[in-house]
Amino acid sequence: MMKLQKATSFALFAVLDLAAQPERPQSVIEIAERYGISAHHLAKVLRDLGRAGIVNSARGVGGGYRLVANPKRLTLLDIIQIFEPPGREPAGGNDPELATDAGRALRLVLDEIDEHVLATFRSITVSTMLKLMVRRPWSASLERSAPKAATGR
Amino acid sequence: MGGALQGPPMKLAATAEKSAALHIRQAVRADVPALIALDEEVTGLAKPKYWEEIFDRYGAPRRQPLFFLVAEQGGRIEGFIVGEVRAWEFGSPPCGWIFAIQVRPTTRLAGVATQLYNALCDAFRRTGVKKVRTMMARNNQLILSFFRSQGMMAGPFIELETTLE
């Protein structure tokens, strides 16, 4: 199963939080506490997002971070690529076994998976994620799997 | 028909008109020239024969659940959507398929595609189906993002292909 790096996940949480309340600046501590994550690590992530022009911050009373990118245009891939730049060497790098037919066939399959992953991240905007969070399509399956309350029988 | 779901130019025009005055209705024969011109404006390719055939198949009145809807504003066609209910292909129970959606580039970001999509979904609902599907090139970010924004997600099927040698 695909796994995002910690910094990427923190960035996505922060951006979604800021997009959900665009009128209210939020502090690093506030966001970190909500997700139970390291404020120190999150502060670094938010600085990176600031350098990328996705958020900005204001100091003082009423200060904090705000989303400045357009949530209808900002995609998950835009955020992920800041922390996990594309074009990295695949697992195994230039290992000689990858130059074999088996290695090339495996590479072809992994590339196919990568293309689907990229297309998915590229097509989902922050706005779409917010809608998904409101719709909560997972809640039905959670309810189905939740243990029933005791009935006294 | 998947070709009709082509990616329009990535440059998006600012909202030109309000969608409130928009009228969604079934396409009629007289719309076909405007549809051909709109498709050419979006894709850069004129396909008159193709759209005549599509209209004959989807636009003409019939009992089967085929839908060809247009969005009209001020007497001008601003967009269209084509779909139908299909059953038991790939083992799937009846479901709505969206084959084509296009909106004039200068009218984008005004909710035209959303209104067309909602109207088609309403039409599908009236037939009793519970699912709506579509298919497009995975590099077609604009259309892919649009359908994602409507709540669509990857379904249970995977499209495969090969080159015939």
PDB file of C-alpha atoms in Angstrom:
ATOM      1  CA  MET A   1       0.000   0.000   0.000  1.00  0.00           C
ATOM      2  CA  MET A   2       1.253   3.431  -0.886  1.00  0.00           C
ATOM      3  CA  LYS A   3       2.499   5.510   2.012  1.00  0.00           C
ATOM      4  CA  LEU A   4       3.163   9.230   2.135  1.00  0.00           C
ATOM      5  CA  GLN A   5       6.084  10.655   4.055  1.00  0.00           C
ATOM      6  CA  LYS A   6       5.257  12.260   7.383  1.00  0.00           C
ATOM      7  CA  ALA A   7       5.970  15.773   6.138  1.00  0.00           C
ATOM      8  CA  THR A   8       3.621  15.252   3.178  1.00  0.00           C
ATOM      9  CA  SER A   9       0.787  14.050   5.386  1.00  0.00           C
ATOM     10  CA  PHE A  10       1.313  16.971   7.776  1.00  0.00           C
ATOM     11  CA  ALA A  11       1.216  19.384   4.838  1.00  0.00           C
ATOM     12  CA  LEU A  12      -2.027  17.886   3.543  1.00  0.00           C
ATOM     13  CA  PHE A  13      -3.641  18.032   7.008  1.00  0.00           C
ATOM     14  CA  ALA A  14      -2.569  21.645   7.447  1.00  0.00           C
ATOM     15  CA  VAL A  15      -3.753  22.764   4.018  1.00  0.00           C
ATOM     16  CA  LEU A  16      -7.117  21.048   4.463  1.00  0.00           C
ATOM     17  CA  ASP A  17      -7.544  22.634   7.879  1.00  0.00           C
ATOM     18  CA  LEU A  18      -6.709  26.089   6.562  1.00  0.00           C
ATOM     19  CA  ALA A  19      -8.955  25.622   3.529  1.00  0.00           C
ATOM     20  CA  ALA A  20     -11.859  24.519   5.702  1.00  0.00           C
ATOM     21  CA  GLN A  21     -11.734  27.818   7.642  1.00  0.00           C
ATOM     22  CA  PRO A  22     -10.340  30.317   5.157  1.00  0.00           C
ATOM     23  CA  GLU A  23     -11.398  33.356   7.158  1.00  0.00           C
ATOM     24  CA  ARG A  24      -9.627  32.282  10.347  1.00  0.00           C
ATOM     25  CA  PRO A  25      -5.827  32.228  10.626  1.00  0.00           C
ATOM     26  CA  GLN A  26      -4.577  29.229  12.582  1.00  0.00           C
ATOM     27  CA  SER A  27      -1.445  28.698  14.621  1.00  0.00           C
ATOM     28  CA  VAL A  28       0.962  25.814  14.278  1.00  0.00           C
ATOM     29  CA  ILE A  29       0.093  24.653  17.807  1.00  0.00           C
ATOM     30  CA  GLU A  30      -3.622  24.629  17.038  1.00  0.00           C
ATOM     31  CA  ILE A  31      -3.244  22.456  13.945  1.00  0.00           C
ATOM     32  CA  ALA A  32      -0.651  20.194  15.540  1.00  0.00           C
ATOM     33  CA  GLU A  33      -2.863  19.547  18.563  1.00  0.00           C
ATOM     34  CA  ARG A  34      -5.859  18.743  16.387  1.00  0.00           C
ATOM     35  CA  TYR A  35      -3.948  15.935  14.674  1.00  0.00           C
ATOM     36  CA  GLY A  36      -1.722  14.964  17.595  1.00  0.00           C
ATOM     37  CA  ILE A  37       1.434  15.640  15.583  1.00  0.00           C
ATOM     38  CA  SER A  38       4.746  17.341  16.330  1.00  0.00           C
ATOM     39  CA  ALA A  39       4.389  21.144  16.314  1.00  0.00           C
ATOM     40  CA  HIS A  40       8.101  21.470  15.604  1.00  0.00           C
ATOM     41  CA  HIS A  41       7.836  19.275  12.498  1.00  0.00           C
ATOM     42  CA  LEU A  42       4.618  20.969  11.381  1.00  0.00           C
ATOM     43  CA  ALA A  43       6.229  24.423  11.688  1.00  0.00           C
ATOM     44  CA  LYS A  44       8.925  23.356   9.267  1.00  0.00           C
ATOM     45  CA  VAL A  45       6.314  21.941   6.880  1.00  0.00           C
ATOM     46  CA  LEU A  46       4.315  25.181   6.983  1.00  0.00           C
ATOM     47  CA  ARG A  47       7.446  27.186   6.208  1.00  0.00           C
ATOM     48  CA  ASP A  48       7.955  24.994   3.129  1.00  0.00           C
ATOM     49  CA  LEU A  49       4.328  25.564   2.127  1.00  0.00           C
ATOM     50  CA  GLY A  50       4.884  29.291   2.595  1.00  0.00           C
ATOM     51  CA  ARG A  51       7.950  29.243   0.350  1.00  0.00           C
ATOM     52  CA  ALA A  52       5.824  27.452  -2.278  1.00  0.00           C
ATOM     53  CA  GLY A  53       3.229  30.240  -2.117  1.00  0.00           C
ATOM     54  CA  ILE A  54       0.491  27.993  -0.782  1.00  0.00           C
ATOM     55  CA  VAL A  55       0.126  29.568   2.675  1.00  0.00           C
ATOM     56  CA  ASN A  56       1.228  32.765   4.322  1.00  0.00           C
ATOM     57  CA  SER A  57       1.519  33.806   7.923  1.00  0.00           C
ATOM     58  CA  ALA A  58       0.975  36.902  10.006  1.00  0.00           C
ATOM     59  CA  ARG A  59       2.468  37.538  13.428  1.00  0.00           C
ATOM     60  CA  GLY A  60       0.811  38.949  16.508  1.00  0.00           C
ATOM     61  CA  VAL A  61      -2.739  38.936  17.826  1.00  0.00           C
ATOM     62  CA  GLY A  62      -5.101  37.432  15.284  1.00  0.00           C
ATOM     63  CA  GLY A  63      -2.103  36.120  13.378  1.00  0.00           C
ATOM     64  CA  GLY A  64      -1.376  32.647  12.164  1.00  0.00           C
ATOM     65  CA  TYR A  65      -1.344  30.761   8.905  1.00  0.00           C
ATOM     66  CA  ARG A  66      -3.820  31.217   6.064  1.00  0.00           C
ATOM     67  CA  LEU A  67      -4.260  29.430   2.758  1.00  0.00           C
ATOM     68  CA  VAL A  68      -3.470  31.780  -0.106  1.00  0.00           C
ATOM     69  CA  ALA A  69      -3.609  29.279  -2.984  1.00  0.00           C
ATOM     70  CA  ASN A  70      -6.939  28.721  -4.749  1.00  0.00           C
ATOM     71  CA  PRO A  71      -8.406  25.534  -3.227  1.00  0.00           C
ATOM     72  CA  LYS A  72     -10.326  24.843  -6.440  1.00  0.00           C
ATOM     73  CA  ARG A  73      -7.074  24.732  -8.382  1.00  0.00           C
ATOM     74  CA  LEU A  74      -4.616  23.423  -5.788  1.00  0.00           C
ATOM     75  CA  THR A  75      -4.281  19.662  -6.243  1.00  0.00           C
ATOM     76  CA  LEU A  76      -2.994  16.996  -3.914  1.00  0.00           C
ATOM     77  CA  LEU A  77      -0.114  16.482  -6.337  1.00  0.00           C
ATOM     78  CA  ASP A  78       0.872  20.168  -6.062  1.00  0.00           C
ATOM     79  CA  ILE A  79       1.352  19.671  -2.331  1.00  0.00           C
ATOM     80  CA  ILE A  80       2.861  16.189  -2.456  1.00  0.00           C
ATOM     81  CA  GLN A  81       5.509  17.226  -4.988  1.00  0.00           C
ATOM     82  CA  ILE A  82       6.889  19.832  -2.602  1.00  0.00           C
ATOM     83  CA  PHE A  83       7.869  17.112  -0.175  1.00  0.00           C
ATOM     84  CA  GLU A  84       8.263  14.142  -2.491  1.00  0.00           C
ATOM     85  CA  PRO A  85       9.683  15.523  -5.737  1.00  0.00           C
ATOM     86  CA  PRO A  86       9.041  13.400  -8.833  1.00  0.00           C
ATOM     87  CA  GLY A  87      11.818  11.773 -10.769  1.00  0.00           C
ATOM     88  CA  ARG A  88      13.441  10.107  -7.808  1.00  0.00           C
ATOM     89  CA  GLU A  89      15.266   6.875  -8.524  1.00  0.00           C
ATOM     90  CA  PRO A  90      12.946   3.917  -8.115  1.00  0.00           C
ATOM     91  CA  ALA A  91      13.586   1.437  -5.356  1.00  0.00           C
ATOM     92  CA  GLY A  92      16.724  -0.424  -6.348  1.00  0.00           C
ATOM     93  CA  GLY A  93      18.112   2.575  -8.226  1.00  0.00           C
ATOM     94  CA  ASN A  94      20.508   1.486 -10.931  1.00  0.00           C
ATOM     95  CA  ASP A  95      20.919  -2.029  -9.640  1.00  0.00           C
ATOM     96  CA  PRO A  96      22.126  -4.318 -12.452  1.00  0.00           C
ATOM     97  CA  GLU A  97      19.204  -6.707 -12.014  1.00  0.00           C
ATOM     98  CA  LEU A  98      16.869  -3.947 -13.245  1.00  0.00           C
ATOM     99  CA  ALA A  99      18.614  -4.117 -16.633  1.00  0.00           C
ATOM    100  CA  THR A 100      17.422  -7.701 -17.117  1.00  0.00           C
ATOM    101  CA  ASP A 101      14.175  -8.622 -18.912  1.00  0.00           C
ATOM    102  CA  ALA A 102      12.592  -9.482 -15.567  1.00  0.00           C
ATOM    103  CA  GLY A 103      13.744  -6.170 -14.148  1.00  0.00           C
ATOM    104  CA  ARG A 104      12.392  -4.239 -17.125  1.00  0.00           C
ATOM    105  CA  ALA A 105       9.067  -6.093 -16.974  1.00  0.00           C
ATOM    106  CA  LEU A 106       8.794  -5.281 -13.287  1.00  0.00           C
ATOM    107  CA  ARG A 107       9.631  -1.636 -14.023  1.00  0.00           C
ATOM    108  CA  LEU A 108       6.854  -1.527 -16.631  1.00  0.00           C
ATOM    109  CA  VAL A 109       4.299  -2.727 -14.088  1.00  0.00           C
ATOM    110  CA  LEU A 110       5.531  -0.305 -11.424  1.00  0.00           C
ATOM    111  CA  ASP A 111       5.402   2.557 -13.944  1.00  0.00           C
ATOM    112  CA  GLU A 112       1.779   1.660 -14.727  1.00  0.00           C
ATOM    113  CA  ILE A 113       0.940   1.880 -11.047  1.00  0.00           C
ATOM    114  CA  ASP A 114       2.813   5.196 -10.746  1.00  0.00           C
ATOM    115  CA  GLU A 115       0.852   6.674 -13.640  1.00  0.00           C
ATOM    116  CA  HIS A 116      -2.439   5.826 -11.961  1.00  0.00           C
ATOM    117  CA  VAL A 117      -1.237   7.254  -8.667  1.00  0.00           C
ATOM    118  CA  LEU A 118      -0.093  10.495 -10.307  1.00  0.00           C
ATOM    119  CA  ALA A 119      -3.335  10.864 -12.282  1.00  0.00           C
ATOM    120  CA  THR A 120      -5.319  10.393  -9.079  1.00  0.00           C
ATOM    121  CA  PHE A 121      -3.362  12.949  -7.053  1.00  0.00           C
ATOM    122  CA  ARG A 122      -3.361  15.361  -9.998  1.00  0.00           C
ATOM    123  CA  SER A 123      -7.143  15.230 -10.384  1.00  0.00           C
ATOM    124  CA  ILE A 124      -8.146  15.805  -6.757  1.00  0.00           C
ATOM    125  CA  THR A 125      -8.208  19.397  -5.595  1.00  0.00           C
ATOM    126  CA  VAL A 126      -8.299  20.672  -2.044  1.00  0.00           C
ATOM    127  CA  SER A 127     -11.935  21.718  -2.625  1.00  0.00           C
ATOM    128  CA  THR A 128     -12.805  18.198  -3.708  1.00  0.00           C
ATOM    129  CA  MET A 129     -11.155  16.835  -0.549  1.00  0.00           C
ATOM    130  CA  LEU A 130     -13.242  19.207   1.586  1.00  0.00           C
ATOM    131  CA  LYS A 131     -16.405  17.965  -0.120  1.00  0.00           C
ATOM    132  CA  LEU A 132     -15.298  14.395   0.531  1.00  0.00           C
ATOM    133  CA  MET A 133     -14.788  15.208   4.207  1.00  0.00           C
ATOM    134  CA  VAL A 134     -18.316  16.611   4.402  1.00  0.00           C
ATOM    135  CA  ARG A 135     -19.857  13.705   2.505  1.00  0.00           C
ATOM    136  CA  ARG A 136     -18.007  11.103   4.582  1.00  0.00           C
ATOM    137  CA  PRO A 137     -18.548   8.145   2.242  1.00  0.00           C
ATOM    138  CA  TRP A 138     -16.637   5.965   4.689  1.00  0.00           C
ATOM    139  CA  SER A 139     -19.189   6.492   7.466  1.00  0.00           C
ATOM    140  CA  ALA A 140     -21.621   3.914   6.060  1.00  0.00           C
ATOM    141  CA  SER A 141     -19.019   1.166   6.117  1.00  0.00           C
ATOM    142  CA  LEU A 142     -17.884   2.284   9.583  1.00  0.00           C
ATOM    143  CA  GLU A 143     -21.459   1.999  10.825  1.00  0.00           C
ATOM    144  CA  ARG A 144     -21.790  -1.440   9.279  1.00  0.00           C
ATOM    145  CA  SER A 145     -18.615  -2.654  10.961  1.00  0.00           C
ATOM    146  CA  ALA A 146     -19.244  -0.974  14.340  1.00  0.00           C
ATOM    147  CA  PRO A 147     -20.328  -3.356  17.117  1.00  0.00           C
ATOM    148  CA  LYS A 148     -24.021  -3.070  17.903  1.00  0.00           C
ATOM    149  CA  ALA A 149     -24.990  -1.553  21.250  1.00  0.00           C
ATOM    150  CA  ALA A 150     -25.968  -4.056  23.907  1.00  0.00           C
ATOM    151  CA  THR A 151     -29.639  -4.927  23.686  1.00  0.00           C
ATOM    152  CA  GLY A 152     -29.950  -6.701  27.018  1.00  0.00           C
ATOM    153  CA  ARG A 153     -30.297 -10.116  25.469  1.00  0.00           C
TER     154      ARG A 153
ATOM    155  CA  MET B   1     -17.373   7.910 -28.008  1.00  0.00           C
ATOM    156  CA  GLY B   2     -14.903   8.421 -25.239  1.00  0.00           C
ATOM    157  CA  GLY B   3     -13.180  10.813 -27.612  1.00  0.00           C
ATOM    158  CA  ALA B   4     -15.820  13.369 -26.879  1.00  0.00           C
ATOM    159  CA  LEU B   5     -14.454  13.586 -23.360  1.00  0.00           C
ATOM    160  CA  GLN B   6     -11.383  15.313 -24.642  1.00  0.00           C
ATOM    161  CA  GLY B   7      -9.487  17.782 -22.579  1.00  0.00           C
ATOM    162  CA  PRO B   8     -10.353  21.292 -23.539  1.00  0.00           C
ATOM    163  CA  PRO B   9      -7.543  23.828 -23.634  1.00  0.00           C
ATOM    164  CA  MET B  10      -6.052  24.108 -20.172  1.00  0.00           C
ATOM    165  CA  LYS B  11      -6.382  27.883 -20.206  1.00  0.00           C
ATOM    166  CA  LEU B  12      -9.569  28.598 -18.320  1.00  0.00           C
ATOM    167  CA  ALA B  13     -11.499  31.722 -19.040  1.00  0.00           C
ATOM    168  CA  ALA B  14     -12.948  33.750 -16.249  1.00  0.00           C
ATOM    169  CA  THR B  15     -16.632  33.406 -15.544  1.00  0.00           C
ATOM    170  CA  ALA B  16     -18.425  35.198 -18.298  1.00  0.00           C
ATOM    171  CA  GLU B  17     -22.064  34.850 -17.485  1.00  0.00           C
ATOM    172  CA  LYS B  18     -24.194  33.757 -14.606  1.00  0.00           C
ATOM    173  CA  SER B  19     -25.534  30.231 -14.754  1.00  0.00           C
ATOM    174  CA  ALA B  20     -28.926  31.253 -13.345  1.00  0.00           C
ATOM    175  CA  ALA B  21     -30.338  32.033 -16.779  1.00  0.00           C
ATOM    176  CA  LEU B  22     -29.144  28.733 -18.110  1.00  0.00           C
ATOM    177  CA  HIS B  23     -31.718  26.338 -19.514  1.00  0.00           C
ATOM    178  CA  ILE B  24     -30.988  22.608 -19.618  1.00  0.00           C
ATOM    179  CA  ARG B  25     -33.063  20.683 -22.132  1.00  0.00           C
ATOM    180  CA  GLN B  26     -33.017  17.697 -24.445  1.00  0.00           C
ATOM    181  CA  ALA B  27     -31.062  18.348 -27.649  1.00  0.00           C
ATOM    182  CA  VAL B  28     -33.059  18.775 -30.845  1.00  0.00           C
ATOM    183  CA  ARG B  29     -32.013  18.344 -34.473  1.00  0.00           C
ATOM    184  CA  ALA B  30     -31.657  22.110 -34.914  1.00  0.00           C
ATOM    185  CA  ASP B  31     -28.927  22.135 -32.230  1.00  0.00           C
ATOM    186  CA  VAL B  32     -26.597  19.856 -34.190  1.00  0.00           C
ATOM    187  CA  PRO B  33     -24.729  22.577 -36.166  1.00  0.00           C
ATOM    188  CA  ALA B  34     -24.114  24.515 -32.937  1.00  0.00           C
ATOM    189  CA  LEU B  35     -22.943  21.327 -31.215  1.00  0.00           C
ATOM    190  CA  ILE B  36     -20.525  20.590 -34.052  1.00  0.00           C
ATOM    191  CA  ALA B  37     -19.172  24.141 -33.858  1.00  0.00           C
ATOM    192  CA  LEU B  38     -18.815  23.979 -30.069  1.00  0.00           C
ATOM    193  CA  ASP B  39     -16.992  20.656 -30.269  1.00  0.00           C
ATOM    194  CA  GLU B  40     -14.672  22.100 -32.905  1.00  0.00           C
ATOM    195  CA  GLU B  41     -14.031  25.157 -30.727  1.00  0.00           C
ATOM    196  CA  VAL B  42     -13.070  22.925 -27.793  1.00  0.00           C
ATOM    197  CA  THR B  43     -11.168  20.120 -29.524  1.00  0.00           C
ATOM    198  CA  GLY B  44      -9.883  21.889 -32.614  1.00  0.00           C
ATOM    199  CA  LEU B  45     -11.339  19.161 -34.824  1.00  0.00           C
ATOM    200  CA  ALA B  46     -14.521  19.384 -36.907  1.00  0.00           C
ATOM    201  CA  LYS B  47     -16.463  16.110 -36.705  1.00  0.00           C
ATOM    202  CA  PRO B  48     -19.844  16.802 -38.338  1.00  0.00           C
ATOM    203  CA  LYS B  49     -20.560  13.184 -39.327  1.00  0.00           C
ATOM    204  CA  TYR B  50     -19.723  11.930 -35.849  1.00  0.00           C
ATOM    205  CA  TRP B  51     -22.097  14.382 -34.151  1.00  0.00           C
ATOM    206  CA  GLU B  52     -24.879  13.695 -36.651  1.00  0.00           C
ATOM    207  CA  GLU B  53     -24.567  10.010 -35.768  1.00  0.00           C
ATOM    208  CA  ILE B  54     -24.446  10.725 -32.052  1.00  0.00           C
ATOM    209  CA  PHE B  55     -27.587  12.818 -32.327  1.00  0.00           C
ATOM    210  CA  ASP B  56     -29.339  10.095 -34.325  1.00  0.00           C
ATOM    211  CA  ARG B  57     -28.422   7.597 -31.652  1.00  0.00           C
ATOM    212  CA  TYR B  58     -28.929   9.687 -28.512  1.00  0.00           C
ATOM    213  CA  GLY B  59     -30.857  12.784 -29.378  1.00  0.00           C
ATOM    214  CA  ALA B  60     -33.867  11.558 -31.287  1.00  0.00           C
ATOM    215  CA  PRO B  61     -36.961  10.790 -29.175  1.00  0.00           C
ATOM    216  CA  ARG B  62     -37.109   7.122 -28.205  1.00  0.00           C
ATOM    217  CA  ARG B  63     -38.107   4.905 -25.348  1.00  0.00           C
ATOM    218  CA  GLN B  64     -34.644   3.729 -24.434  1.00  0.00           C
ATOM    219  CA  PRO B  65     -32.788   5.546 -21.651  1.00  0.00           C
ATOM    220  CA  LEU B  66     -30.464   7.630 -23.828  1.00  0.00           C
ATOM    221  CA  PHE B  67     -29.873  11.272 -23.032  1.00  0.00           C
ATOM    222  CA  PHE B  68     -28.426  14.145 -25.006  1.00  0.00           C
ATOM    223  CA  LEU B  69     -28.835  17.344 -23.006  1.00  0.00           C
ATOM    224  CA  VAL B  70     -27.773  20.841 -23.920  1.00  0.00           C
ATOM    225  CA  ALA B  71     -27.255  23.976 -21.830  1.00  0.00           C
ATOM    226  CA  GLU B  72     -28.724  26.986 -23.584  1.00  0.00           C
ATOM    227  CA  GLN B  73     -28.273  30.576 -22.561  1.00  0.00           C
ATOM    228  CA  GLY B  74     -29.554  33.538 -24.490  1.00  0.00           C
ATOM    229  CA  GLY B  75     -30.290  31.332 -27.483  1.00  0.00           C
ATOM    230  CA  ARG B  76     -26.743  29.977 -27.605  1.00  0.00           C
ATOM    231  CA  ILE B  77     -25.593  26.433 -26.793  1.00  0.00           C
ATOM    232  CA  GLU B  78     -22.981  26.749 -24.032  1.00  0.00           C
ATOM    233  CA  GLY B  79     -22.457  23.071 -23.353  1.00  0.00           C
ATOM    234  CA  PHE B  80     -23.806  19.589 -23.671  1.00  0.00           C
ATOM    235  CA  ILE B  81     -23.705  16.180 -22.042  1.00  0.00           C
ATOM    236  CA  VAL B  82     -24.442  12.755 -23.486  1.00  0.00           C
ATOM    237  CA  GLY B  83     -25.207   9.589 -21.576  1.00  0.00           C
ATOM    238  CA  GLU B  84     -27.211   6.426 -21.446  1.00  0.00           C
ATOM    239  CA  VAL B  85     -28.212   3.596 -19.176  1.00  0.00           C
ATOM    240  CA  ARG B  86     -26.464   0.365 -20.057  1.00  0.00           C
ATOM    241  CA  ALA B  87     -26.931  -3.006 -18.493  1.00  0.00           C
ATOM    242  CA  TRP B  88     -24.869  -6.132 -17.960  1.00  0.00           C
ATOM    243  CA  GLU B  89     -21.815  -5.052 -19.888  1.00  0.00           C
ATOM    244  CA  PHE B  90     -18.778  -6.378 -18.036  1.00  0.00           C
ATOM    245  CA  GLY B  91     -21.251  -8.088 -15.697  1.00  0.00           C
ATOM    246  CA  SER B  92     -22.483  -4.770 -14.344  1.00  0.00           C
ATOM    247  CA  PRO B  93     -26.119  -4.209 -13.333  1.00  0.00           C
ATOM    248  CA  PRO B  94     -27.812  -1.293 -15.108  1.00  0.00           C
ATOM    249  CA  CYS B  95     -25.931   1.952 -14.572  1.00  0.00           C
ATOM    250  CA  GLY B  96     -25.704   5.394 -16.135  1.00  0.00           C
ATOM    251  CA  TRP B  97     -22.757   6.067 -18.436  1.00  0.00           C
ATOM    252  CA  ILE B  98     -21.578   9.568 -19.304  1.00  0.00           C
ATOM    253  CA  PHE B  99     -20.004   9.596 -22.745  1.00  0.00           C
ATOM    254  CA  ALA B 100     -19.370  13.224 -23.432  1.00  0.00           C
ATOM    255  CA  ILE B 101     -19.423  16.584 -21.718  1.00  0.00           C
ATOM    256  CA  GLN B 102     -18.239  19.869 -23.095  1.00  0.00           C
ATOM    257  CA  VAL B 103     -18.613  23.503 -22.137  1.00  0.00           C
ATOM    258  CA  ARG B 104     -17.631  26.524 -24.185  1.00  0.00           C
ATOM    259  CA  PRO B 105     -14.230  27.707 -22.884  1.00  0.00           C
ATOM    260  CA  THR B 106     -15.437  31.288 -22.389  1.00  0.00           C
ATOM    261  CA  THR B 107     -18.345  30.091 -20.234  1.00  0.00           C
ATOM    262  CA  ARG B 108     -16.371  27.875 -17.883  1.00  0.00           C
ATOM    263  CA  LEU B 109     -16.299  28.291 -14.099  1.00  0.00           C
ATOM    264  CA  ALA B 110     -19.936  29.366 -14.146  1.00  0.00           C
ATOM    265  CA  GLY B 111     -21.406  26.016 -13.112  1.00  0.00           C
ATOM    266  CA  VAL B 112     -22.617  24.993 -16.581  1.00  0.00           C
ATOM    267  CA  ALA B 113     -21.016  21.546 -16.466  1.00  0.00           C
ATOM    268  CA  THR B 114     -22.315  20.989 -12.946  1.00  0.00           C
ATOM    269  CA  GLN B 115     -25.869  21.794 -14.044  1.00  0.00           C
ATOM    270  CA  LEU B 116     -25.554  19.480 -17.039  1.00  0.00           C
ATOM    271  CA  TYR B 117     -24.122  16.738 -14.840  1.00  0.00           C
ATOM    272  CA  ASN B 118     -26.873  17.149 -12.248  1.00  0.00           C
ATOM    273  CA  ALA B 119     -29.578  17.126 -14.918  1.00  0.00           C
ATOM    274  CA  LEU B 120     -28.200  13.927 -16.405  1.00  0.00           C
ATOM    275  CA  CYS B 121     -27.942  12.327 -12.958  1.00  0.00           C
ATOM    276  CA  ASP B 122     -31.594  13.264 -12.323  1.00  0.00           C
ATOM    277  CA  ALA B 123     -32.523  11.630 -15.621  1.00  0.00           C
ATOM    278  CA  PHE B 124     -30.563   8.518 -14.662  1.00  0.00           C
ATOM    279  CA  ARG B 125     -32.238   8.452 -11.238  1.00  0.00           C
ATOM    280  CA  ARG B 126     -35.665   8.498 -12.888  1.00  0.00           C
ATOM    281  CA  THR B 127     -34.756   5.289 -14.701  1.00  0.00           C
ATOM    282  CA  GLY B 128     -34.000   3.660 -11.356  1.00  0.00           C
ATOM    283  CA  VAL B 129     -30.223   3.228 -11.657  1.00  0.00           C
ATOM    284  CA  LYS B 130     -28.032   3.810  -8.624  1.00  0.00           C
ATOM    285  CA  LYS B 131     -24.605   4.296 -10.198  1.00  0.00           C
ATOM    286  CA  VAL B 132     -23.095   6.660 -12.732  1.00  0.00           C
ATOM    287  CA  ARG B 133     -19.848   5.923 -14.565  1.00  0.00           C
ATOM    288  CA  THR B 134     -17.583   7.568 -17.058  1.00  0.00           C
ATOM    289  CA  MET B 135     -14.181   6.955 -18.592  1.00  0.00           C
ATOM    290  CA  MET B 136     -11.518   9.332 -19.841  1.00  0.00           C
ATOM    291  CA  ALA B 137      -7.839   9.648 -20.569  1.00  0.00           C
ATOM    292  CA  ARG B 138      -5.940   9.762 -17.307  1.00  0.00           C
ATOM    293  CA  ASN B 139      -3.943  12.776 -18.472  1.00  0.00           C
ATOM    294  CA  ASN B 140      -7.169  14.709 -19.004  1.00  0.00           C
ATOM    295  CA  GLN B 141      -6.765  16.600 -15.766  1.00  0.00           C
ATOM    296  CA  LEU B 142      -9.468  19.186 -16.349  1.00  0.00           C
ATOM    297  CA  ILE B 143     -12.311  16.744 -16.979  1.00  0.00           C
ATOM    298  CA  LEU B 144     -10.977  14.274 -14.429  1.00  0.00           C
ATOM    299  CA  SER B 145     -10.917  17.013 -11.792  1.00  0.00           C
ATOM    300  CA  PHE B 146     -14.434  18.055 -12.745  1.00  0.00           C
ATOM    301  CA  PHE B 147     -15.865  14.576 -12.232  1.00  0.00           C
ATOM    302  CA  ARG B 148     -13.871  14.211  -9.012  1.00  0.00           C
ATOM    303  CA  SER B 149     -15.371  17.479  -7.787  1.00  0.00           C
ATOM    304  CA  GLN B 150     -18.806  15.964  -8.368  1.00  0.00           C
ATOM    305  CA  GLY B 151     -17.933  13.164  -5.965  1.00  0.00           C
ATOM    306  CA  MET B 152     -16.955  10.525  -8.518  1.00  0.00           C
ATOM    307  CA  MET B 153     -14.183   8.144  -7.536  1.00  0.00           C
ATOM    308  CA  ALA B 154     -12.482   5.126  -9.074  1.00  0.00           C
ATOM    309  CA  GLY B 155     -14.973   2.332  -9.641  1.00  0.00           C
ATOM    310  CA  PRO B 156     -14.592  -1.432  -9.535  1.00  0.00           C
ATOM    311  CA  PHE B 157     -13.423  -1.808 -13.144  1.00  0.00           C
ATOM    312  CA  ILE B 158      -9.977  -1.449 -14.697  1.00  0.00           C
ATOM    313  CA  GLU B 159      -9.631  -0.630 -18.382  1.00  0.00           C
ATOM    314  CA  LEU B 160      -7.016  -2.709 -20.219  1.00  0.00           C
ATOM    315  CA  GLU B 161      -5.822  -2.560 -23.790  1.00  0.00           C
ATOM    316  CA  THR B 162      -3.161  -3.928 -26.100  1.00  0.00           C
ATOM    317  CA  THR B 163      -1.730  -3.153 -29.506  1.00  0.00           C
ATOM    318  CA  LEU B 164      -2.826  -5.591 -32.205  1.00  0.00           C
ATOM    319  CA  GLU B 165       0.203  -6.908 -34.070  1.00  0.00           C
TER     320      GLU B 165
END
